[in-house]
Amino acid sequence: MNQKVSLEELNERLKEFCIRMDKQYPTWDTAILINKVNQYYFTGTMQDGFIFISKEGILNYFVRRSYDRAINESPLSNIFPVESYRDALKTVGAECGNTFFETETMPIAFLDRFKKYFNFISIGSLDRAILSLRSVKSEYEIYWTKQSGLKHSQLLLNEVPFLLREGMSEADLIGEIFTKMMSLDYQGISRFSMFQAEMIVGQIGFGESSLYPTSFDGPGGSYGMYPASPVAGSRERKLKYGDLVFVDIAFAINGYHTDKTQVYQFGGTLPEVAIESHKQCREVMNRLSEQLKPEVIPADLYNSVYSKLDESFTQDFMGFGKRQVRFFGHGVGLNVDEYPVIANGFKEPLMNNMVIALEPKRGIAGVGMVGAEETFIVTPDGGQCVTGGSREIILL
């Protein structure tokens, strides 16, 4: 499939966005976008620029750098070179009416610059409309998601086991995994919508390191390199015989991510509680994935599955100690963390062709994090796994 997004696809995205805005915010007049992932979603290119979308469904893309690259990559015709916001006035005018921004990522300084040249009756947030739109994938997006899933599975099942050797550090492993990822057509970066979320390759921990608390909103942990780089692997923690190895990484091709976790045992014998907990996590994943069908309410799915878990199992489930997350899975797409979230409070029903990563995991004191994560497509028959399916702990 062609890597570039077609004009027909972009037009359909714009049309659907306006429909959702009309439904959620009937009095809207203008949408202004600066987020680069959203720029790519609506234009097929990712530049230093901004987008104006009118209630009438007209999209104008204003590019500082690089205009030449934008017109080479995007099939759109309404692309204009600008040096400042002022240059857009002759195209869209100063009166914007009721205007909506990406309030999750729009800096106040940028908003103040827009206010200098444009007049707004009111300001609102369009984040929910875009996230819900992006949560349902087209056939083009499904294709690239599946391509990512195939390479992702190959990486964790066929490549990583041969990288592990006694005495290597977590940082060594991260570097070698990244090299393998690039050889498998990885795009070189994993993107997150969570504000100021950063990740080099993923969460990788040897033994108890995978239980160490982090600010990242996920079940796993990591010592990190030092306080200034808390998500990179430790140089001090070296792999030793008997260690559990926790590898939770995203993969992406042509913009579209998958999310997968695999656990390995580097020699020795695991305690029975770790083996049994891993098995139960996989059973939870199976119960969840079977219900990834259109019209299922994420909150209902979360509560129905959680309510059937033994109280003894829920201790250190989806985290370790006091650091437990309150979700079973999350949407995946142009960002690793998207809508919907399989958690209490998410009431909008699932839709066909949503892509969701499920990640039931449990921390085992003195051992590490066990469990699995796989990426699924929502279908009428339940979740279709694109990352190879969960495995037992791989013994090396």
Coordinates of N, CA and C in Angstrom, one line a residue, residues 84-221:
S84 N 4.5 34.5 9.7 CA 3.8 34.8 10.9 C 2.3 34.6 10.8
Y85 N 1.6 34.6 12.0 CA 0.2 34.4 11.9 C -0.5 35.4 11.1
R86 N 0.1 36.6 11.0 CA -0.5 37.7 10.3 C -0.7 37.3 8.8
D87 N 0.2 36.5 8.3 CA 0.1 36.1 6.9 C -1.1 35.3 6.5
A88 N -1.8 34.7 7.6 CA -3.0 33.9 7.3 C -4.2 34.8 7.2
L89 N -4.1 36.0 7.6 CA -5.3 36.9 7.7 C -6.0 37.1 6.3
K90 N -5.1 37.2 5.2 CA -5.7 37.4 3.9 C -6.5 36.2 3.4
T91 N -6.2 35.0 4.0 CA -6.9 33.8 3.5 C -8.2 33.5 4.4
V92 N -8.1 33.6 5.7 CA -9.2 33.3 6.6 C -9.8 34.4 7.2
G93 N -9.2 35.6 7.2 CA -9.8 36.8 7.9 C -9.6 36.7 9.4
A94 N -9.9 37.9 10.0 CA -9.6 38.0 11.5 C -10.7 37.5 12.4
E95 N -11.9 37.4 11.8 CA -13.1 37.0 12.7 C -13.3 35.5 12.7
C96 N -13.0 34.9 13.8 CA -13.1 33.4 13.9 C -14.3 32.9 14.6
G97 N -15.0 33.8 15.3 CA -16.2 33.4 16.0 C -15.9 32.5 17.2
N98 N -16.8 31.5 17.4 CA -16.5 30.5 18.4 C -15.5 29.5 18.0
T99 N -14.3 29.6 18.6 CA -13.1 28.9 18.1 C -12.7 27.8 19.1
F100 N -12.3 26.6 18.5 CA -11.9 25.5 19.3 C -10.4 25.2 19.0
F101 N -9.7 24.9 20.1 CA -8.3 24.5 20.0 C -8.0 23.2 20.7
E102 N -6.8 22.7 20.5 CA -6.3 21.5 21.2 C -5.8 21.9 22.5
T103 N -6.7 22.1 23.5 CA -6.3 22.6 24.8 C -5.3 21.8 25.6
E104 N -5.2 20.5 25.2 CA -4.3 19.6 25.9 C -2.8 19.9 25.5
T105 N -2.6 20.5 24.4 CA -1.3 20.7 23.9 C -1.0 22.1 23.4
M106 N -2.0 23.0 23.5 CA -1.8 24.4 23.0 C -1.1 25.2 24.1
P107 N 0.1 25.7 24.0 CA 0.7 26.5 25.0 C 0.0 27.9 25.0
I108 N 0.0 28.4 26.2 CA -0.7 29.7 26.4 C 0.0 30.8 25.5
A109 N 1.3 30.7 25.4 CA 2.1 31.7 24.6 C 1.6 31.6 23.1
F110 N 1.3 30.4 22.6 CA 0.8 30.3 21.2 C -0.5 30.9 21.1
L111 N -1.4 30.6 22.1 CA -2.7 31.1 22.1 C -2.7 32.7 22.1
D112 N -1.8 33.2 22.9 CA -1.7 34.7 23.0 C -1.3 35.3 21.6
R113 N -0.4 34.6 20.9 CA 0.0 35.0 19.6 C -1.2 35.0 18.6
F114 N -2.0 34.0 18.7 CA -3.2 33.9 17.8 C -4.1 35.1 18.1
K115 N -4.3 35.4 19.4 CA -5.2 36.5 19.9 C -4.7 37.8 19.4
K116 N -3.5 37.9 19.1 CA -2.9 39.2 18.6 C -3.4 39.6 17.2
Y117 N -3.8 38.5 16.4 CA -4.2 38.8 15.0 C -5.6 38.4 14.7
F118 N -6.2 37.5 15.6 CA -7.5 37.0 15.3 C -8.5 37.2 16.4
N119 N -9.7 37.4 16.1 CA -10.7 37.7 17.1 C -11.6 36.5 17.4
F120 N -11.8 36.2 18.7 CA -12.5 35.0 19.1 C -13.7 35.4 20.0
I121 N -14.9 34.9 19.6 CA -16.0 35.2 20.5 C -15.9 34.3 21.8
S122 N -15.5 33.1 21.6 CA -15.3 32.2 22.7 C -14.2 31.2 22.3
I123 N -13.7 30.5 23.3 CA -12.6 29.5 23.1 C -13.0 28.2 23.7
G124 N -12.9 27.1 23.0 CA -13.3 25.8 23.6 C -12.3 24.7 23.2
S125 N -12.5 23.5 23.7 CA -11.6 22.4 23.5 C -12.1 21.4 22.4
L126 N -11.3 21.1 21.4 CA -11.7 20.1 20.4 C -11.0 18.8 20.6
D127 N -10.3 18.6 21.7 CA -9.5 17.4 21.9 C -10.4 16.1 21.8
R128 N -11.5 16.2 22.5 CA -12.4 15.0 22.5 C -12.9 14.6 21.1
A129 N -13.2 15.6 20.3 CA -13.7 15.4 19.0 C -12.7 14.7 18.1
I130 N -11.4 15.2 18.2 CA -10.4 14.6 17.4 C -10.0 13.2 17.9
L131 N -9.9 13.0 19.2 CA -9.5 11.7 19.7 C -10.6 10.7 19.4
S132 N -11.8 11.0 19.5 CA -12.9 10.1 19.1 C -12.8 9.8 17.6
L133 N -12.6 10.8 16.8 CA -12.5 10.6 15.4 C -11.3 9.6 15.0
R134 N -10.1 9.9 15.6 CA -8.9 9.1 15.3 C -9.0 7.7 15.9
S135 N -9.9 7.5 16.8 CA -10.0 6.1 17.4 C -10.5 5.1 16.5
V136 N -11.3 5.5 15.5 CA -11.8 4.6 14.5 C -10.9 4.6 13.3
K137 N -10.3 3.5 12.9 CA -9.3 3.4 11.9 C -9.9 3.1 10.5
S138 N -9.4 3.7 9.5 CA -9.7 3.4 8.1 C -9.0 2.1 7.7
E139 N -9.3 1.6 6.5 CA -8.6 0.4 6.0 C -7.1 0.8 5.8
Y140 N -6.8 2.0 5.4 CA -5.4 2.4 5.2 C -4.7 2.3 6.6
E141 N -5.3 2.8 7.6 CA -4.7 2.8 8.9 C -4.6 1.4 9.5
I142 N -5.6 0.5 9.2 CA -5.6 -0.8 9.7 C -4.4 -1.6 9.0
Y143 N -4.2 -1.3 7.7 CA -3.1 -2.0 7.0 C -1.8 -1.7 7.7
W144 N -1.5 -0.4 8.0 CA -0.2 -0.1 8.6 C -0.1 -0.6 10.0
T145 N -1.2 -0.6 10.7 CA -1.2 -1.2 12.1 C -0.8 -2.7 12.0
K146 N -1.4 -3.4 11.0 CA -1.1 -4.8 10.9 C 0.4 -5.0 10.5
Q147 N 0.9 -4.1 9.7 CA 2.3 -4.2 9.3 C 3.2 -4.0 10.5
S148 N 2.9 -3.1 11.4 CA 3.6 -2.8 12.6 C 3.5 -4.0 13.5
G149 N 2.3 -4.6 13.6 CA 2.1 -5.7 14.5 C 3.0 -7.0 14.1
L150 N 3.1 -7.2 12.8 CA 3.9 -8.3 12.3 C 5.3 -8.2 12.7
K151 N 5.9 -7.0 12.5 CA 7.3 -6.8 12.8 C 7.5 -6.7 14.3
H152 N 6.5 -6.2 15.0 CA 6.6 -6.2 16.5 C 6.7 -7.6 17.1
S153 N 5.8 -8.4 16.6 CA 5.9 -9.8 17.1 C 7.2 -10.5 16.7
Q154 N 7.7 -10.3 15.5 CA 9.0 -10.8 15.1 C 10.1 -10.3 16.1
L155 N 10.0 -9.1 16.4 CA 11.1 -8.5 17.3 C 11.1 -9.2 18.6
L156 N 10.0 -9.3 19.3 CA 9.9 -9.8 20.7 C 10.1 -11.3 20.8
L157 N 9.6 -12.0 19.8 CA 9.6 -13.4 19.8 C 10.9 -14.0 19.2
N158 N 11.4 -13.4 18.2 CA 12.5 -14.0 17.4 C 13.8 -13.3 17.5
E159 N 13.8 -12.1 18.0 CA 15.1 -11.3 18.0 C 15.6 -11.0 19.4
V160 N 14.7 -10.5 20.3 CA 15.1 -10.2 21.7 C 15.7 -11.3 22.4
P161 N 15.2 -12.6 22.4 CA 15.7 -13.7 23.1 C 17.2 -13.9 22.9
F162 N 17.7 -13.6 21.6 CA 19.1 -13.8 21.3 C 20.0 -12.6 21.6
L163 N 19.4 -11.6 22.1 CA 20.2 -10.4 22.6 C 20.6 -10.6 24.0
L164 N 19.9 -11.3 24.8 CA 20.1 -11.4 26.3 C 21.3 -12.2 26.6
R165 N 22.2 -11.6 27.4 CA 23.5 -12.3 27.8 C 23.8 -11.8 29.2
E166 N 24.4 -12.7 29.9 CA 24.8 -12.4 31.3 C 25.8 -11.2 31.4
G167 N 25.5 -10.3 32.3 CA 26.4 -9.2 32.5 C 26.1 -7.9 31.7
M168 N 25.2 -8.0 30.7 CA 24.8 -6.8 30.0 C 23.9 -5.9 30.9
S169 N 23.9 -4.6 30.6 CA 23.1 -3.7 31.4 C 21.7 -3.5 30.7
E170 N 20.8 -3.0 31.4 CA 19.5 -2.6 30.8 C 19.7 -1.6 29.7
A171 N 20.7 -0.7 29.9 CA 21.0 0.3 28.8 C 21.5 -0.4 27.6
D172 N 22.4 -1.4 27.8 CA 22.9 -2.2 26.6 C 21.8 -2.8 25.9
L173 N 20.8 -3.4 26.6 CA 19.7 -4.1 25.9 C 18.9 -3.1 25.1
I174 N 18.6 -2.0 25.7 CA 17.8 -1.0 25.0 C 18.5 -0.6 23.7
G175 N 19.8 -0.3 23.8 CA 20.5 0.1 22.6 C 20.4 -1.0 21.5
E176 N 20.6 -2.3 21.9 CA 20.6 -3.4 20.9 C 19.2 -3.6 20.4
I177 N 18.2 -3.5 21.2 CA 16.8 -3.6 20.7 C 16.5 -2.5 19.7
F178 N 16.9 -1.3 20.0 CA 16.6 -0.2 19.0 C 17.3 -0.5 17.7
T179 N 18.5 -1.0 17.7 CA 19.1 -1.4 16.4 C 18.3 -2.4 15.7
K180 N 17.8 -3.4 16.4 CA 17.0 -4.4 15.7 C 15.7 -3.8 15.2
M181 N 15.1 -2.9 16.0 CA 13.9 -2.3 15.6 C 14.1 -1.6 14.2
M182 N 15.1 -0.8 14.1 CA 15.4 -0.1 12.9 C 15.6 -1.0 11.7
S183 N 16.2 -2.2 11.9 CA 16.4 -3.1 10.9 C 15.0 -3.7 10.4
L184 N 14.0 -3.6 11.3 CA 12.7 -4.2 10.9 C 11.7 -3.1 10.5
D185 N 12.2 -2.0 10.0 CA 11.4 -0.9 9.4 C 10.7 0.0 10.5
Y186 N 11.2 0.0 11.7 CA 10.6 0.9 12.7 C 10.8 2.3 12.3
Q187 N 9.9 3.2 12.6 CA 9.9 4.6 12.1 C 10.9 5.4 12.9
G188 N 11.5 4.9 14.0 CA 12.5 5.6 14.7 C 12.0 6.4 15.9
I189 N 10.7 6.5 16.1 CA 10.2 7.2 17.2 C 8.8 6.7 17.6
S190 N 8.5 6.6 18.9 CA 7.2 6.3 19.4 C 6.6 7.6 20.0
R191 N 5.4 7.9 19.6 CA 4.7 9.2 20.0 C 3.7 8.9 21.1
F192 N 3.6 9.8 22.0 CA 2.6 9.7 23.1 C 1.8 11.0 23.1
S193 N 0.5 10.9 23.4 CA -0.4 12.1 23.5 C -0.3 12.6 24.9
M194 N 0.1 11.8 25.9 CA 0.2 12.3 27.3 C 1.2 13.4 27.3
F195 N 0.8 14.5 28.0 CA 1.7 15.7 28.0 C 3.0 15.4 28.6
Q196 N 4.1 15.7 28.0 CA 5.5 15.5 28.4 C 5.8 14.1 28.7
A197 N 5.1 13.2 28.1 CA 5.5 11.7 28.1 C 6.7 11.5 27.2
E198 N 7.7 10.8 27.7 CA 8.9 10.5 26.9 C 9.2 9.0 27.0
M199 N 9.8 8.5 25.9 CA 10.2 7.1 25.9 C 11.3 6.9 24.9
I200 N 12.3 6.2 25.2 CA 13.4 5.9 24.3 C 13.0 4.7 23.4
V201 N 12.9 3.6 24.0 CA 12.4 2.4 23.4 C 11.2 1.9 24.0
G202 N 11.2 1.8 25.4 CA 10.1 1.3 26.1 C 10.5 1.1 27.6
Q203 N 9.6 0.4 28.3 CA 10.0 0.1 29.7 C 10.6 -1.3 29.7
I204 N 11.9 -1.3 30.1 CA 12.7 -2.6 30.1 C 13.3 -2.7 31.5
G205 N 13.1 -3.8 32.1 CA 13.6 -4.0 33.5 C 14.1 -5.4 33.8
F206 N 15.2 -5.5 34.4 CA 15.7 -6.8 34.9 C 15.2 -7.0 36.3
G207 N 14.5 -8.1 36.6 CA 14.1 -8.4 37.9 C 13.3 -7.3 38.6
E208 N 13.7 -7.0 39.8 CA 13.0 -6.0 40.7 C 13.0 -4.6 40.0
S209 N 13.8 -4.3 39.1 CA 13.8 -3.0 38.4 C 12.5 -2.8 37.8
S210 N 11.8 -3.8 37.2 CA 10.5 -3.6 36.6 C 9.4 -3.3 37.5
L211 N 9.7 -3.2 38.8 CA 8.7 -2.9 39.8 C 8.9 -1.5 40.4
Y212 N 10.1 -0.8 40.0 CA 10.4 0.4 40.6 C 9.5 1.5 40.1
P213 N 9.0 2.4 41.0 CA 8.0 3.4 40.6 C 8.5 4.4 39.6
T214 N 7.7 4.8 38.6 CA 8.0 5.8 37.6 C 6.7 6.7 37.5
S215 N 6.9 7.8 36.8 CA 5.8 8.8 36.6 C 5.0 8.3 35.4
F216 N 5.5 7.4 34.6 CA 4.7 6.9 33.4 C 3.5 6.2 33.8
D217 N 2.4 6.5 33.2 CA 1.1 5.9 33.6 C 0.9 4.5 33.0
G218 N 1.6 3.5 33.6 CA 1.5 2.2 33.2 C 1.9 1.2 34.3
P219 N 1.6 -0.1 34.2 CA 1.8 -1.0 35.3 C 3.3 -1.2 35.6
G220 N 4.1 -1.2 34.6 CA 5.5 -1.6 34.8 C 6.3 -0.5 35.4
G221 N 7.6 -0.8 35.6 CA 8.5 0.2 36.2 C 9.9 0.1 35.6

